[in-house]
mmCIF file with all atom_site columns, C-alpha atoms in Angstrom:
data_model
loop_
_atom_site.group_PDB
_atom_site.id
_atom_site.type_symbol
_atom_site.label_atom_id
_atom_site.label_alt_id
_atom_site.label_comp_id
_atom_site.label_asym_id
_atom_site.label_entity_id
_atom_site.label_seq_id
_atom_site.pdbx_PDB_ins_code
_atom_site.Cartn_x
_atom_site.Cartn_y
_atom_site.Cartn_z
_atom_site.occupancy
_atom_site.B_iso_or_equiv
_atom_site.pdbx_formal_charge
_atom_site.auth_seq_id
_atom_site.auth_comp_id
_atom_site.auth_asym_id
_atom_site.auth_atom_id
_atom_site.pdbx_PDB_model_num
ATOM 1   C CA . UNK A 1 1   ? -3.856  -11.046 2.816   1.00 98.00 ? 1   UNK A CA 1
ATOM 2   C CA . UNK A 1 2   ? -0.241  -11.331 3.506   1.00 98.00 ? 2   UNK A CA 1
ATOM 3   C CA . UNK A 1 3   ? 2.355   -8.367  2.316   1.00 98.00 ? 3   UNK A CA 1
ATOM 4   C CA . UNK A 1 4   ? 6.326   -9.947  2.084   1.00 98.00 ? 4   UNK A CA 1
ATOM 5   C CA . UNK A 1 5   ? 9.017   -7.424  1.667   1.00 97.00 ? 5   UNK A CA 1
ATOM 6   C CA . UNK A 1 6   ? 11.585  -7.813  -0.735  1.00 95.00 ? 6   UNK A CA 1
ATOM 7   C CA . UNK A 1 7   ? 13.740  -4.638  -0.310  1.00 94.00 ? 7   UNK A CA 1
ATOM 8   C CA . UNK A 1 8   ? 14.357  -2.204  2.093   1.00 93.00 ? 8   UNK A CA 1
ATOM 9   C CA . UNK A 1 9   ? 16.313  1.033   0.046   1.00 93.00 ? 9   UNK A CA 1
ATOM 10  C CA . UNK A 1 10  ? 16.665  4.844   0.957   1.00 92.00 ? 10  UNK A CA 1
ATOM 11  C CA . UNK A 1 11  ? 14.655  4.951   -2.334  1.00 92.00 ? 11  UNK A CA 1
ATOM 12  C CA . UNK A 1 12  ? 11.290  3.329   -1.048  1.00 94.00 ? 12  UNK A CA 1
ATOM 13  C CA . UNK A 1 13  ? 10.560  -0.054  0.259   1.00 95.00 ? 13  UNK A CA 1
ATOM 14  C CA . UNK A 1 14  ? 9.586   -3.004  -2.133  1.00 96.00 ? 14  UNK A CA 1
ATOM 15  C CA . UNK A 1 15  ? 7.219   -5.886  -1.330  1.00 97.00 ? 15  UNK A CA 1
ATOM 16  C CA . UNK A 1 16  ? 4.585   -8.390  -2.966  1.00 98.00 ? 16  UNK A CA 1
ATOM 17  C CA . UNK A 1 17  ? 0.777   -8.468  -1.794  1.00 98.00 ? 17  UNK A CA 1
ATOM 18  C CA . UNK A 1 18  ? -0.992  -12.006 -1.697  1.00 98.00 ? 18  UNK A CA 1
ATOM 19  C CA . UNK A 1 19  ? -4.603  -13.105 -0.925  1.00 97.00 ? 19  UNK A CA 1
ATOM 20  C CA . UNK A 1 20  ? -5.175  -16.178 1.213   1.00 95.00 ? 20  UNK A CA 1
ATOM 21  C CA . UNK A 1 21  ? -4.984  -18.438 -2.075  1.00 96.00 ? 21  UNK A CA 1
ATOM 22  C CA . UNK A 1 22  ? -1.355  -16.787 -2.211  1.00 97.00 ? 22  UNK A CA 1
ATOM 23  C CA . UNK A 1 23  ? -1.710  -15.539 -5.143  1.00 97.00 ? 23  UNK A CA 1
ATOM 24  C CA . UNK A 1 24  ? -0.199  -12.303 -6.219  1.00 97.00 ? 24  UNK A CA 1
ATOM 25  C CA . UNK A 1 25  ? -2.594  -9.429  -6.440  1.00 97.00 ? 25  UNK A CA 1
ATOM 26  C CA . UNK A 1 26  ? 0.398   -6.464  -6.525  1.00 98.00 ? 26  UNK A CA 1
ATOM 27  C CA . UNK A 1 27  ? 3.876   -5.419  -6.148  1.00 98.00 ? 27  UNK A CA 1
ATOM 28  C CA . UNK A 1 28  ? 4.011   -2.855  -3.306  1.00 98.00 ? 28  UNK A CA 1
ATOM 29  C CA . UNK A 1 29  ? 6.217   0.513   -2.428  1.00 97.00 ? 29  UNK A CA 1
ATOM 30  C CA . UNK A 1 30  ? 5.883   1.919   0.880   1.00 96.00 ? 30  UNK A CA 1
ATOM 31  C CA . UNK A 1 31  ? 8.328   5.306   1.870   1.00 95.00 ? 31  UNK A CA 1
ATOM 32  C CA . UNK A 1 32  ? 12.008  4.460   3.122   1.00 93.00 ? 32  UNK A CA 1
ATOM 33  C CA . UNK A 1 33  ? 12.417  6.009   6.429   1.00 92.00 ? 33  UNK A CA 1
ATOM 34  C CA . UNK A 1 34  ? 16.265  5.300   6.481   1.00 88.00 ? 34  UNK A CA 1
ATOM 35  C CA . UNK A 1 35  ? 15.725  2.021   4.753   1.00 85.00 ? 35  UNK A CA 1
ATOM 36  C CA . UNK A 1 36  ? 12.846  1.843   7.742   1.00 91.00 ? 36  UNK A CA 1
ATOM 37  C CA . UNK A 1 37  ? 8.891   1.664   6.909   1.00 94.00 ? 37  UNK A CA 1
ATOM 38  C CA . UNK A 1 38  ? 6.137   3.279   9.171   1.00 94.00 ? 38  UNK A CA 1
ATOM 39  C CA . UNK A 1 39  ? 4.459   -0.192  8.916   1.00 95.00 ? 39  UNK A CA 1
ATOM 40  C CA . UNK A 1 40  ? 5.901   -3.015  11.239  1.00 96.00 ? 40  UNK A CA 1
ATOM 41  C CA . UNK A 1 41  ? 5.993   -6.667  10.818  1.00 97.00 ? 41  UNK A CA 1
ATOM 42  C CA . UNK A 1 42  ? 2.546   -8.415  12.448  1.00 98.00 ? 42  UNK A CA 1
ATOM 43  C CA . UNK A 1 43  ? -1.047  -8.483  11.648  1.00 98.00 ? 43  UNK A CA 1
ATOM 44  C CA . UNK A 1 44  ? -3.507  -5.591  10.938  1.00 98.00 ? 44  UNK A CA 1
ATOM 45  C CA . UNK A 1 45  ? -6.596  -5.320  10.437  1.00 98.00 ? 45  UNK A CA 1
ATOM 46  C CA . UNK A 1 46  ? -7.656  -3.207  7.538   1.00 98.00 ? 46  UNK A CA 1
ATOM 47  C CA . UNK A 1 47  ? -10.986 -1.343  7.441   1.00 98.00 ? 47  UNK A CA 1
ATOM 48  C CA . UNK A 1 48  ? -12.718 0.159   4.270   1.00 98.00 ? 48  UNK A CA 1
ATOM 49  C CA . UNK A 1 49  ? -13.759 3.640   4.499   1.00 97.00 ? 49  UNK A CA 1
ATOM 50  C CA . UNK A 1 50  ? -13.610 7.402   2.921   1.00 97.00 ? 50  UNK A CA 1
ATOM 51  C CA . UNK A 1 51  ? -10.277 9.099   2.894   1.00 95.00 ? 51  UNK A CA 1
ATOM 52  C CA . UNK A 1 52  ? -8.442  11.895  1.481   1.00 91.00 ? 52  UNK A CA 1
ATOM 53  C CA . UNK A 1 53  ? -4.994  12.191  0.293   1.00 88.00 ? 53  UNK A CA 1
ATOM 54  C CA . UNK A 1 54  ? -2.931  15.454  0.858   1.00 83.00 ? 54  UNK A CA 1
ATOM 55  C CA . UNK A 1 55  ? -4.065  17.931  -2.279  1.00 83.00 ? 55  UNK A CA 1
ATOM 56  C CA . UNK A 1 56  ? -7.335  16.103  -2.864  1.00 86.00 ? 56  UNK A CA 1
ATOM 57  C CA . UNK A 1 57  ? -10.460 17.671  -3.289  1.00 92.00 ? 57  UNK A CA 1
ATOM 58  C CA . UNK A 1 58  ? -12.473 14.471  -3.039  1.00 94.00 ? 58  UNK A CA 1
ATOM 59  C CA . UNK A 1 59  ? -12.493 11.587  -0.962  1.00 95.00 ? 59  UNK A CA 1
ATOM 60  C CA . UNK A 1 60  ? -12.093 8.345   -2.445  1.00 96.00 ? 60  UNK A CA 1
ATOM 61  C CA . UNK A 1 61  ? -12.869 4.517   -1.347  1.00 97.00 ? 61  UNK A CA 1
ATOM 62  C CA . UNK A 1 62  ? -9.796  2.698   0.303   1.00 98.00 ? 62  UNK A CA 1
ATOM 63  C CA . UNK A 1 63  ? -8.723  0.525   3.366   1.00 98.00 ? 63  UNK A CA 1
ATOM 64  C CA . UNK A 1 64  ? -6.534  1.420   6.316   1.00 98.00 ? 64  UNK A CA 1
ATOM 65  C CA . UNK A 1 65  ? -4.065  -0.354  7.771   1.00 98.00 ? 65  UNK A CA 1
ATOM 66  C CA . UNK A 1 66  ? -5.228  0.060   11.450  1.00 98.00 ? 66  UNK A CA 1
ATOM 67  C CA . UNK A 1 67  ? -2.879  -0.153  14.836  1.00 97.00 ? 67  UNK A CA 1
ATOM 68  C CA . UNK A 1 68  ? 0.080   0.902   13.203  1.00 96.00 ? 68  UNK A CA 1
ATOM 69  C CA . UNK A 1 69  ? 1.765   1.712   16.097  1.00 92.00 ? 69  UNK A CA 1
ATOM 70  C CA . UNK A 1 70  ? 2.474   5.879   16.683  1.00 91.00 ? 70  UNK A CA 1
ATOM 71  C CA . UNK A 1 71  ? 0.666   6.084   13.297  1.00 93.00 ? 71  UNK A CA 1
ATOM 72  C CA . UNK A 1 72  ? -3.021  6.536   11.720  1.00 92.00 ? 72  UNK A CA 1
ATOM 73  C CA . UNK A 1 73  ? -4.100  6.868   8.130   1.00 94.00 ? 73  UNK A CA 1
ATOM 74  C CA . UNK A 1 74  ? -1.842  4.848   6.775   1.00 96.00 ? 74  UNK A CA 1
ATOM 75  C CA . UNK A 1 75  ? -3.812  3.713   3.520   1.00 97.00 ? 75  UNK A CA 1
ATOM 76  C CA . UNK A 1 76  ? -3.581  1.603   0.280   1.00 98.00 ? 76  UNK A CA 1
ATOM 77  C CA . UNK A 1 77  ? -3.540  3.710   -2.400  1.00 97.00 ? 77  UNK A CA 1
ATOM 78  C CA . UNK A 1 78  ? -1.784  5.058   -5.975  1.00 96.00 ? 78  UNK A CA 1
ATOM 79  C CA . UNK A 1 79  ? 1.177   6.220   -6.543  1.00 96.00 ? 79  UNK A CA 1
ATOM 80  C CA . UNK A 1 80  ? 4.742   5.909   -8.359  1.00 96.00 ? 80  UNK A CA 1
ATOM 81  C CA . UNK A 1 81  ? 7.446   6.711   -6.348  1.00 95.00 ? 81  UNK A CA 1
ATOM 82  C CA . UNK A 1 82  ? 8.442   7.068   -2.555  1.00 91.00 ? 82  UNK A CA 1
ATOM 83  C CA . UNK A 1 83  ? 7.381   10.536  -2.285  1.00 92.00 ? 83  UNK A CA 1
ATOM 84  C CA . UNK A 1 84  ? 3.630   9.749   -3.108  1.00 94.00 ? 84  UNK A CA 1
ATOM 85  C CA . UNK A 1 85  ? 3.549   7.645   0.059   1.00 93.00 ? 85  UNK A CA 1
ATOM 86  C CA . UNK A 1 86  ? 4.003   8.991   4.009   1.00 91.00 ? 86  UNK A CA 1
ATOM 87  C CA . UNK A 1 87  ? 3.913   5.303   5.125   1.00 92.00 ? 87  UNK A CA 1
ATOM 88  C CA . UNK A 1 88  ? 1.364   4.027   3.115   1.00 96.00 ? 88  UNK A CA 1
ATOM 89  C CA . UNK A 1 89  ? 1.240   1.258   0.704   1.00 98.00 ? 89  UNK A CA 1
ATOM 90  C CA . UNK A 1 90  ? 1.327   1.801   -2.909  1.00 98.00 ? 90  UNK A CA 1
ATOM 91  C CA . UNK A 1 91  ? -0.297  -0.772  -5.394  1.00 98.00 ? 91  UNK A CA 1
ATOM 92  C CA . UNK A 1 92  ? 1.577   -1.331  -8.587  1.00 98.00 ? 92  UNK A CA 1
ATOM 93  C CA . UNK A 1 93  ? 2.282   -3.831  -11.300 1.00 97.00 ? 93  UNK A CA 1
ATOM 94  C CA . UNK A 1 94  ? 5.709   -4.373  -11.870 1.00 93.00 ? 94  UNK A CA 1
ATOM 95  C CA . UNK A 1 95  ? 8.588   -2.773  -10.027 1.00 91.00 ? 95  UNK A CA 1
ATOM 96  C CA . UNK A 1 96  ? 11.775  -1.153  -11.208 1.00 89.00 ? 96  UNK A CA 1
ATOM 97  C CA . UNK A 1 97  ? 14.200  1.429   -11.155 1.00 90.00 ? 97  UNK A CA 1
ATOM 98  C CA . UNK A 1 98  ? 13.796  5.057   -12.858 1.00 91.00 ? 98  UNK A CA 1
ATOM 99  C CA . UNK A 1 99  ? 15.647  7.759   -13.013 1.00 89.00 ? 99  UNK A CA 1
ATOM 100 C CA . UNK A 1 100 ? 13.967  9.162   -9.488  1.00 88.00 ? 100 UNK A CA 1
ATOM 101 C CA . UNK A 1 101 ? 14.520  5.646   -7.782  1.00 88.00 ? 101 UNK A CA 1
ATOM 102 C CA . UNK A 1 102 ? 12.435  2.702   -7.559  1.00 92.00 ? 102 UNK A CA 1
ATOM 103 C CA . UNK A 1 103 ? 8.949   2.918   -8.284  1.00 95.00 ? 103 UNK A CA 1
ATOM 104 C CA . UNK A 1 104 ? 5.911   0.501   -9.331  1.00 96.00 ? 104 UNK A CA 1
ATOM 105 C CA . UNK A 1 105 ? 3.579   0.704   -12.607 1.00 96.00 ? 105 UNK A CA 1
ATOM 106 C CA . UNK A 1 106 ? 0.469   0.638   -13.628 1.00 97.00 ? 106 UNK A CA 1
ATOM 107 C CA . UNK A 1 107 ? -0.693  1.770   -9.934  1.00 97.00 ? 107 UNK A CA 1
ATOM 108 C CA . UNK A 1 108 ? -3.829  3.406   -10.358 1.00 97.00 ? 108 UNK A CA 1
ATOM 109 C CA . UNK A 1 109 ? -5.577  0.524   -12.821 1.00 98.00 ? 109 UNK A CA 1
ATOM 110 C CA . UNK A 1 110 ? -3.919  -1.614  -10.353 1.00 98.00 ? 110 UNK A CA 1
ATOM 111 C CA . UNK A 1 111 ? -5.468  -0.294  -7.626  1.00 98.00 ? 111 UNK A CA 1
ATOM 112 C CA . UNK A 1 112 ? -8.935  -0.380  -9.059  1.00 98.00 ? 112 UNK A CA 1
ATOM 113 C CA . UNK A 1 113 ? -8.745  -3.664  -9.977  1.00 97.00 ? 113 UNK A CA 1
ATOM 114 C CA . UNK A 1 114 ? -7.547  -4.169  -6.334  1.00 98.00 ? 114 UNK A CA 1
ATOM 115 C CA . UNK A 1 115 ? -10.804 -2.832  -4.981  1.00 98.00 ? 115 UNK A CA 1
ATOM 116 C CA . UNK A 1 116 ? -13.241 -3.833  -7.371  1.00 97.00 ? 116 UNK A CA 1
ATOM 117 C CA . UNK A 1 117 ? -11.690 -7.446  -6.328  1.00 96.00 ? 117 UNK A CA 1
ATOM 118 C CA . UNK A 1 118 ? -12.358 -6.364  -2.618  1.00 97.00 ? 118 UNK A CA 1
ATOM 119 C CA . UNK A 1 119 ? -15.930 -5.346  -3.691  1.00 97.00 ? 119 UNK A CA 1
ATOM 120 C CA . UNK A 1 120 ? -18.467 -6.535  -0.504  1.00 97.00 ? 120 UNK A CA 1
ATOM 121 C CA . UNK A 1 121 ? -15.392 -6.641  2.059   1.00 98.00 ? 121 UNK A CA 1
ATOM 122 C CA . UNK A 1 122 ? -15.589 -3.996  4.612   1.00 98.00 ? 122 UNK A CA 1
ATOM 123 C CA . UNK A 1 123 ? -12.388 -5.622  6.138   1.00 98.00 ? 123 UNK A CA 1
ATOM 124 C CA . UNK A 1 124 ? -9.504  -8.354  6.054   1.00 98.00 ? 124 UNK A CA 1
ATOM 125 C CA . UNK A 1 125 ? -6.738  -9.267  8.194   1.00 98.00 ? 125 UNK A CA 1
ATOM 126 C CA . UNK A 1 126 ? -3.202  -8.140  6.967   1.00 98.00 ? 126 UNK A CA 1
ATOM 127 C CA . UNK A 1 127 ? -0.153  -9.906  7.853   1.00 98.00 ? 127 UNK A CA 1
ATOM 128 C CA . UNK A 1 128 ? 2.745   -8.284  7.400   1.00 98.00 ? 128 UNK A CA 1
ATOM 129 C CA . UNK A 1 129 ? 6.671   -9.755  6.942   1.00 97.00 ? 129 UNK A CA 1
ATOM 130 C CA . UNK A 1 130 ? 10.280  -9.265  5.988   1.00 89.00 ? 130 UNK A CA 1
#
């Protein structure tokens, strides 16, 4: 899979997520630290496994991104805006600007599509750019 970033803003970090055919599967918003992510250009490896988002009860199926230098847990998940994200990447449809800042749609049916696509895979390579 290969995520290329589109935008770096104080309001969240933009980007597009392709398989290997590249095809697009999502938009993406990561947090803005300073216009900065937590996530560096290179590859990953992502492994599937349990986690558990700040608040959560439950955990839930996802993948983490995995020697992200300084950093662990960062995840592919839901969510809106920049502050549902501490580094991790958010799955969405479309991306656009709101009221709060830039944020993506549709994230949480686009997220289960995401993993019901990734059904069988306990891991992929991630390659990461602009």
């Amino acid at each position: 899979m290969k995520l290329i970033r589109t935008a770096c803003r104080p309001d969240g970090i933009l980007g597009t997520l392709y398989n290997d055919a590249g095809e697009q599967l999502a938009v993406t918003l990561e947090h803005s630290y300073d216009g900065r992510p937590k996530l560096k250009e290179g590859t990953y490896t992502c492994q599937r496994g349990p986690h558990r988002l700040h608040g959560m009860e439950k955990d839930f199926e996802t993948f983490e991104i995995l020697g992200v230098l300084g950093h662990t847990g960062i995840l592919f998940h839901w969510g809106n805006y920049n502050e549902d994200s501490e580094g991790c990447v958010l799955l969405g449809r479309v991306s656009c600007d709101s009221p709060k800042g830039c944020m993506v749609t549709s994230s949480r049916a686009t997220f289960a599509r995401w993993m019901l696509d990734l059904d069988g895979v306990d891991s992929f390579m991630l390659i990461v750019e602009g």
